[in-house]
Short mmCIF file of C-alpha atoms in Angstrom, two decimals:
data_model
loop_
_atom_site.label_atom_id
_atom_site.label_comp_id
_atom_site.label_asym_id
_atom_site.label_seq_id
_atom_site.Cartn_x
_atom_site.Cartn_y
_atom_site.Cartn_z
CA MET A 1 0.01 0.09 -0.05
CA GLU A 2 1.30 3.30 -0.90
CA SER A 3 2.24 5.54 1.89
CA THR A 4 0.78 8.82 2.74
CA ARG A 5 4.01 10.67 1.91
CA ASN A 6 4.31 9.29 -1.24
CA GLN A 7 0.57 10.21 -2.15
CA LEU A 8 1.21 13.63 -0.95
CA ILE A 9 4.41 13.93 -2.98
CA LYS A 10 2.35 12.90 -5.96
CA LEU A 11 -0.28 15.38 -5.44
CA LEU A 12 2.06 18.20 -5.06
CA GLU A 13 3.91 17.24 -8.36
CA GLN A 14 0.76 16.91 -10.28
CA ASN A 15 -0.31 20.30 -9.25
CA GLN A 16 2.81 22.05 -8.96
CA ASP A 17 1.76 25.05 -11.09
CA LYS A 18 -0.84 26.08 -8.23
CA TYR A 19 -1.40 26.26 -4.63
CA MET A 20 -3.13 23.37 -2.79
CA SER A 21 -4.98 24.09 0.28
CA GLY A 22 -4.38 22.26 3.56
CA GLN A 23 -7.96 21.41 3.67
CA GLU A 24 -7.95 20.02 0.07
CA LEU A 25 -4.73 17.90 0.81
CA SER A 26 -6.42 16.83 4.22
CA LYS A 27 -9.35 15.51 2.40
CA GLN A 28 -7.63 13.86 -0.39
CA LEU A 29 -5.13 12.16 1.88
CA ASN A 30 -7.66 11.36 4.54
CA ILE A 31 -5.50 12.92 7.30
CA SER A 32 -5.57 16.03 9.51
CA ARG A 33 -4.30 19.36 8.48
CA THR A 34 -1.95 19.18 11.41
CA ALA A 35 -0.53 15.87 9.75
CA VAL A 36 -0.25 17.65 6.43
CA TRP A 37 1.75 20.61 7.86
CA LYS A 38 4.21 17.90 9.68
CA HIS A 39 4.78 16.09 6.17
CA MET A 40 5.47 19.55 4.70
CA ASN A 41 8.09 20.06 7.31
CA GLU A 42 9.66 16.81 6.59
CA LEU A 43 9.85 17.67 2.94
CA LYS A 44 11.45 21.02 3.83
CA LYS A 45 14.31 18.99 5.92
CA ASP A 46 15.21 17.22 2.45
CA GLY A 47 15.66 20.40 0.61
CA TYR A 48 12.13 21.26 -1.01
CA VAL A 49 11.34 25.06 -0.96
CA ILE A 50 7.85 25.22 -0.07
CA ASP A 51 5.77 28.32 -0.37
CA ALA A 52 2.76 28.29 2.20
CA ILE A 53 0.27 31.30 2.27
CA SER A 54 -2.63 31.54 4.77
CA ASN A 55 -6.05 30.88 2.82
CA LYS A 56 -4.29 29.97 -0.20
CA GLY A 57 -2.14 26.65 0.73
CA TYR A 58 1.06 25.11 -0.20
CA GLN A 59 3.23 25.15 -3.38
CA ILE A 60 6.51 23.57 -4.33
CA LYS A 61 8.78 26.52 -5.45
CA GLN A 62 12.16 24.49 -5.95
CA LEU A 63 13.38 20.88 -5.69
CA PRO A 64 16.40 19.60 -4.03
CA GLN A 65 19.31 19.62 -6.19
CA GLN A 66 21.09 16.44 -5.33
CA LYS A 67 20.04 15.26 -1.91
CA LEU A 68 19.05 11.79 -2.07
CA SER A 69 16.02 10.42 0.30
CA SER A 70 12.91 8.40 -0.01
CA ASN A 71 11.01 11.89 -0.62
CA THR A 72 13.31 13.29 -3.22
CA LEU A 73 13.41 9.87 -5.02
CA HIS A 74 9.62 9.60 -5.34
CA TRP A 75 9.35 13.18 -6.79
CA GLY A 76 9.31 12.40 -10.46
CA LEU A 77 9.21 8.57 -10.29
CA HIS A 78 6.44 7.25 -12.12
CA THR A 79 6.96 3.53 -11.99
CA THR A 80 4.06 1.07 -11.22
CA TRP A 81 5.51 -1.31 -8.71
CA LEU A 82 9.25 -0.75 -8.53
CA GLY A 83 10.39 1.54 -5.77
CA GLN A 84 6.78 2.31 -4.60
CA GLU A 85 8.49 0.95 -1.28
CA LEU A 86 11.55 2.65 -0.91
CA MET A 87 14.05 2.64 1.97
CA HIS A 88 16.91 5.30 1.99
CA LYS A 89 19.91 5.24 4.51
CA ASP A 90 22.49 7.88 4.86
CA SER A 91 25.12 5.12 5.92
CA ILE A 92 24.82 1.28 5.97
CA SER A 93 27.10 -1.64 5.99
CA SER A 94 25.49 -3.28 2.97
CA THR A 95 22.09 -2.59 1.12
CA GLN A 96 22.23 -6.47 0.31
CA THR A 97 22.23 -7.55 3.96
CA LEU A 98 19.29 -5.27 4.54
CA GLY A 99 17.50 -6.39 1.55
CA HIS A 100 17.60 -10.11 2.72
CA GLN A 101 16.30 -8.98 6.07
CA LEU A 102 13.35 -7.18 4.73
CA ALA A 103 12.65 -9.81 2.26
CA VAL A 104 12.38 -12.54 5.02
CA LYS A 105 9.95 -10.23 6.77
CA GLY A 106 7.79 -10.24 3.96
CA ALA A 107 8.83 -6.95 1.99
CA GLU A 108 7.17 -6.36 -1.44
CA HIS A 109 8.16 -7.13 -4.76
CA GLY A 110 9.90 -4.16 -5.95
CA THR A 111 11.16 -2.79 -2.91
CA VAL A 112 14.31 -0.72 -3.15
CA ILE A 113 17.00 -0.04 -0.63
CA ILE A 114 19.42 2.83 -1.35
CA ALA A 115 22.24 4.26 0.74
CA ASP A 116 24.55 7.26 0.56
CA GLN A 117 27.24 5.10 1.34
CA GLN A 118 28.24 1.54 2.34
CA THR A 119 30.83 0.65 4.71
CA GLY A 120 30.84 -3.01 3.78
CA GLY A 121 29.64 -3.19 0.25
CA LYS A 122 30.17 -6.66 -1.49
CA GLY A 123 30.54 -7.93 -4.79
CA ARG A 124 30.41 -11.25 -6.42
CA MET A 125 32.51 -14.14 -4.68
CA ASP A 126 32.43 -12.09 -1.49
CA ARG A 127 34.85 -9.47 -2.83
CA ARG A 128 34.77 -6.12 -1.45
CA TRP A 129 32.78 -3.29 -3.26
CA GLU A 130 34.32 0.08 -2.53
CA SER A 131 31.33 2.25 -1.82
CA ASP A 132 32.41 4.05 1.31
CA ASN A 133 31.50 7.50 -0.28
CA THR A 134 28.61 9.33 -1.43
CA LYS A 135 29.27 9.63 -5.07
CA GLY A 136 27.84 6.50 -6.36
CA ILE A 137 24.57 4.77 -6.55
CA TRP A 138 24.52 1.78 -4.08
CA MET A 139 21.18 0.09 -4.11
CA SER A 140 19.33 -3.55 -3.83
CA ILE A 141 16.00 -4.47 -5.21
CA ILE A 142 13.98 -7.12 -3.82
CA LEU A 143 12.04 -9.19 -6.34
CA LYS A 144 9.83 -12.28 -6.24
CA PRO A 145 9.54 -13.68 -9.76
CA LYS A 146 7.57 -16.62 -10.68
CA LEU A 147 10.75 -18.17 -12.24
CA LEU A 148 12.37 -21.62 -11.65
CA PRO A 149 15.63 -21.08 -9.86
CA HIS A 150 17.96 -21.90 -12.68
CA HIS A 151 16.54 -18.83 -14.70
CA ALA A 152 17.95 -16.55 -11.97
CA PRO A 153 21.07 -15.52 -13.86
CA GLN A 154 18.81 -14.02 -16.64
CA ILE A 155 17.89 -11.24 -14.09
CA THR A 156 21.47 -10.41 -13.63
CA LEU A 157 22.13 -10.17 -17.32
CA LEU A 158 18.70 -8.24 -17.64
CA ALA A 159 20.12 -5.75 -15.09
CA ALA A 160 23.28 -5.32 -17.04
CA THR A 161 21.66 -4.35 -20.13
CA VAL A 162 19.49 -1.92 -18.31
CA LEU A 163 22.74 -0.11 -16.97
CA ALA A 164 24.49 -0.32 -20.41
CA ASP A 165 21.41 1.23 -22.02
CA LEU A 166 21.49 4.10 -19.28
CA ILE A 167 24.98 4.78 -19.64
CA GLN A 168 25.16 4.62 -23.49
CA GLU A 169 21.76 6.12 -24.50
CA ASP A 170 21.01 8.72 -21.50
CA ILE A 171 24.58 9.50 -20.73
CA GLY A 172 26.14 9.22 -24.18
CA ILE A 173 29.28 7.04 -23.25
CA THR A 174 30.17 3.75 -25.15
CA THR A 175 30.05 0.80 -22.78
CA ALA A 176 30.34 -3.00 -22.70
CA ILE A 177 29.08 -5.75 -20.46
CA LYS A 178 31.61 -8.32 -19.05
CA TRP A 179 30.12 -11.69 -18.28
CA PRO A 180 28.32 -12.17 -15.92
CA ASN A 181 27.89 -9.03 -14.08
CA ASP A 182 30.12 -6.12 -14.80
CA VAL A 183 29.44 -3.01 -16.98
CA LEU A 184 32.76 -1.40 -18.42
CA VAL A 185 33.63 1.98 -20.00
CA ASN A 186 37.10 2.01 -21.75
CA ASP A 187 37.95 -1.46 -20.49
CA LYS A 188 37.33 -0.26 -16.86
CA LYS A 189 34.64 -1.08 -14.53
CA VAL A 190 31.86 1.41 -13.80
CA ALA A 191 29.21 -0.75 -12.51
CA GLY A 192 28.57 -4.23 -11.08
CA ILE A 193 25.59 -6.55 -10.36
CA LEU A 194 25.33 -9.03 -7.46
CA THR A 195 22.20 -11.20 -7.49
CA GLU A 196 21.50 -13.26 -4.39
CA MET A 197 18.39 -15.39 -3.71
CA GLN A 198 16.49 -17.85 -1.27
CA ALA A 199 14.91 -20.69 -3.27
CA GLU A 200 13.47 -24.13 -3.19
CA GLN A 201 13.91 -26.74 -5.77
CA ASP A 202 10.95 -25.52 -7.93
CA GLN A 203 10.53 -21.85 -7.03
CA ILE A 204 12.09 -18.58 -6.09
CA LYS A 205 11.09 -17.20 -2.75
CA TYR A 206 13.01 -14.04 -3.37
CA MET A 207 15.86 -12.35 -4.99
CA VAL A 208 17.97 -9.36 -3.87
CA LEU A 209 19.40 -7.66 -6.67
CA GLY A 210 22.50 -5.38 -5.84
CA ILE A 211 23.71 -2.60 -8.04
CA GLY A 212 26.69 -0.50 -7.46
CA PHE A 213 27.12 2.23 -9.97
CA ASN A 214 30.20 4.60 -9.75
CA VAL A 215 28.89 8.33 -10.76
CA ASN A 216 30.74 11.29 -9.52
CA GLN A 217 33.99 9.76 -8.05
CA THR A 218 37.20 11.40 -9.13
CA SER A 219 40.40 9.16 -9.70
CA ASP A 220 41.91 10.45 -6.24
CA MET A 221 38.87 8.85 -4.52
CA LEU A 222 39.63 5.25 -5.76
CA PRO A 223 42.03 3.03 -3.85
CA ASP A 224 45.55 2.32 -5.50
CA HIS A 225 44.50 -1.24 -6.43
CA LEU A 226 41.47 0.02 -8.42
CA GLN A 227 43.27 2.97 -10.31
CA ASP A 228 43.87 0.92 -13.44
CA ILE A 229 40.74 -1.15 -13.45
CA ALA A 230 37.76 1.08 -12.19
CA THR A 231 36.37 4.53 -13.13
CA SER A 232 33.07 6.46 -12.88
CA ILE A 233 31.04 8.32 -15.50
CA LYS A 234 32.33 11.57 -14.13
CA MET A 235 35.85 10.57 -15.00
CA GLU A 236 34.73 9.49 -18.48
CA SER A 237 32.59 12.47 -19.26
CA ASN A 238 34.35 15.26 -17.37
CA GLN A 239 31.16 16.49 -15.86
CA SER A 240 29.10 15.70 -12.77
CA TRP A 241 25.85 13.99 -12.70
CA ASN A 242 22.70 14.18 -10.85
CA GLN A 243 22.39 11.14 -8.91
CA ARG A 244 18.64 11.37 -7.93
CA GLU A 245 17.84 11.58 -11.73
CA LEU A 246 20.04 8.79 -12.72
CA VAL A 247 18.27 6.53 -9.92
CA GLN A 248 14.90 7.44 -11.34
CA GLN A 249 15.97 6.63 -14.84
CA LEU A 250 17.50 3.14 -13.88
CA LEU A 251 14.35 2.43 -12.00
CA HIS A 252 12.21 3.27 -14.98
CA ARG A 253 14.34 1.43 -17.46
CA PHE A 254 14.44 -1.72 -15.10
CA GLU A 255 10.83 -1.93 -14.71
CA ASP A 256 9.87 -1.62 -18.36
CA ARG A 257 12.79 -4.34 -19.26
CA TYR A 258 11.55 -6.70 -16.51
CA ASP A 259 7.95 -6.34 -17.23
CA GLN A 260 8.94 -7.19 -21.05
CA PHE A 261 11.01 -10.15 -19.86
CA ILE A 262 8.13 -11.70 -17.79
CA LYS A 263 5.76 -11.15 -20.71
CA THR A 264 7.96 -12.40 -23.81
CA GLY A 265 10.97 -14.12 -22.19
CA PHE A 266 14.84 -13.92 -22.43
CA SER A 267 15.23 -13.57 -26.22
CA THR A 268 15.27 -9.77 -26.35
CA ILE A 269 17.45 -9.66 -23.37
CA LYS A 270 19.94 -12.10 -25.00
CA THR A 271 20.18 -9.97 -28.13
CA SER A 272 20.50 -6.69 -26.27
CA TRP A 273 23.35 -8.34 -24.10
CA GLU A 274 25.37 -9.78 -26.91
CA SER A 275 25.36 -6.34 -28.57
CA TYR A 276 27.16 -5.03 -25.60
CA GLY A 277 29.23 -8.30 -24.87
CA TYR A 278 32.88 -7.49 -23.85
CA LYS A 279 35.37 -9.34 -26.09
CA LEU A 280 32.98 -11.50 -27.97
CA GLY A 281 34.61 -13.27 -30.60
CA GLU A 282 38.04 -13.03 -28.93
CA THR A 283 40.22 -15.41 -27.11
CA VAL A 284 40.64 -15.18 -23.35
CA THR A 285 42.11 -17.27 -20.71
CA ILE A 286 39.38 -19.03 -18.29
CA SER A 287 39.84 -20.96 -14.89
CA THR A 288 37.39 -23.75 -14.30
CA PHE A 289 38.00 -26.48 -11.65
CA ASN A 290 41.34 -25.09 -10.88
CA GLN A 291 42.51 -25.50 -14.42
CA GLN A 292 43.41 -22.69 -16.87
CA ARG A 293 42.95 -22.78 -20.71
CA ASP A 294 42.24 -20.49 -23.52
CA VAL A 295 38.80 -20.24 -25.29
CA LYS A 296 36.90 -17.91 -27.62
CA LEU A 297 33.78 -16.16 -26.37
CA ILE A 298 31.10 -16.91 -28.67
CA GLY A 299 27.83 -15.47 -26.77
CA ILE A 300 25.30 -16.31 -23.99
CA GLU A 301 22.69 -19.27 -23.92
CA LYS A 302 19.02 -18.59 -23.23
CA ASP A 303 19.55 -19.37 -19.72
CA GLY A 304 22.34 -16.88 -19.35
CA ALA A 305 25.36 -19.40 -19.43
CA LEU A 306 28.38 -18.32 -21.28
CA ARG A 307 29.05 -19.95 -24.76
CA VAL A 308 32.55 -20.71 -25.59
CA GLU A 309 34.78 -22.48 -28.26
CA THR A 310 37.89 -24.19 -27.32
CA LEU A 311 41.28 -23.99 -29.34
CA ASN A 312 40.15 -27.41 -31.16
CA GLY A 313 36.81 -26.03 -32.15
CA GLU A 314 34.42 -27.79 -29.67
CA ARG A 315 31.65 -25.71 -28.16
CA GLU A 316 31.03 -25.59 -24.45
CA ILE A 317 28.63 -23.88 -22.06
CA LEU A 318 29.98 -22.45 -18.95
CA TYR A 319 27.80 -21.69 -15.86
CA SER A 320 30.61 -20.78 -13.56
CA ALA A 321 34.15 -19.52 -14.63
CA GLU A 322 36.72 -17.17 -13.60
CA ILE A 323 37.71 -15.14 -16.74
CA HIS A 324 41.11 -13.41 -16.86
CA TRP A 325 40.45 -10.69 -19.05
#
């Protein structure tokens, strides 16, 4: 059920060219005028400039420029189900950890957890994700798809195409996707995806999809060991970006792509992913079962597995491998 605060934000957004009286807002939201006044004060704390005139009402005069909060993220968010329940934290160990806790307690499909910074951000294979700063997008999405567990990797690949489209189409920077979960710009990692789930043999109970996206970091903010392998869109474009707007664009794109996937299947996602596929057609070294060998990357299967060709021309399907790029 949509919160009263979210309903208020939508009413003010839809009527931002005029004043809305406290009585009118009270009636539409089914709350007292005192409650309306309290909600307005909370919006002011988030940086909204609100004009309040007796016998006339309230009108938003200016929106917060950069501040992230559940209030500012809902203003301008026109999704149907994704992010309607949204939790924002100034600082947290990991949005993934909180995502699991909320999912176990019955959080709704499409719940979003986002933090200004993470002190214990994590990536694939328990690697640390450097997110102890306020310059990136650190978020997790709770999903409850009616899919068999072996189809879960498709959601990771779907999310990668959403990020790639956002970077290439909305930001204007050429990008690539490195199997299975990294988004690259100029051969450096700009975003990563971590998908975790709880499932039974024949059904997914829930998934927590984590997204780490380097937005406004400068090179001096990256640790020494990441200088040659990581980047941000600010470093690549020489300009700063509005993180609130990027979060909303990401959520809009993800909801559309996810709904399409549920209706029509993985084929469109597969085509999109392969159009961004990093080093497809090239030979790389992989490690499987502690054994290294060279293979050519061919594409992905309909279930999201990696399709490769060995040096003697045999085709193989890999569900797990460490690729030495």
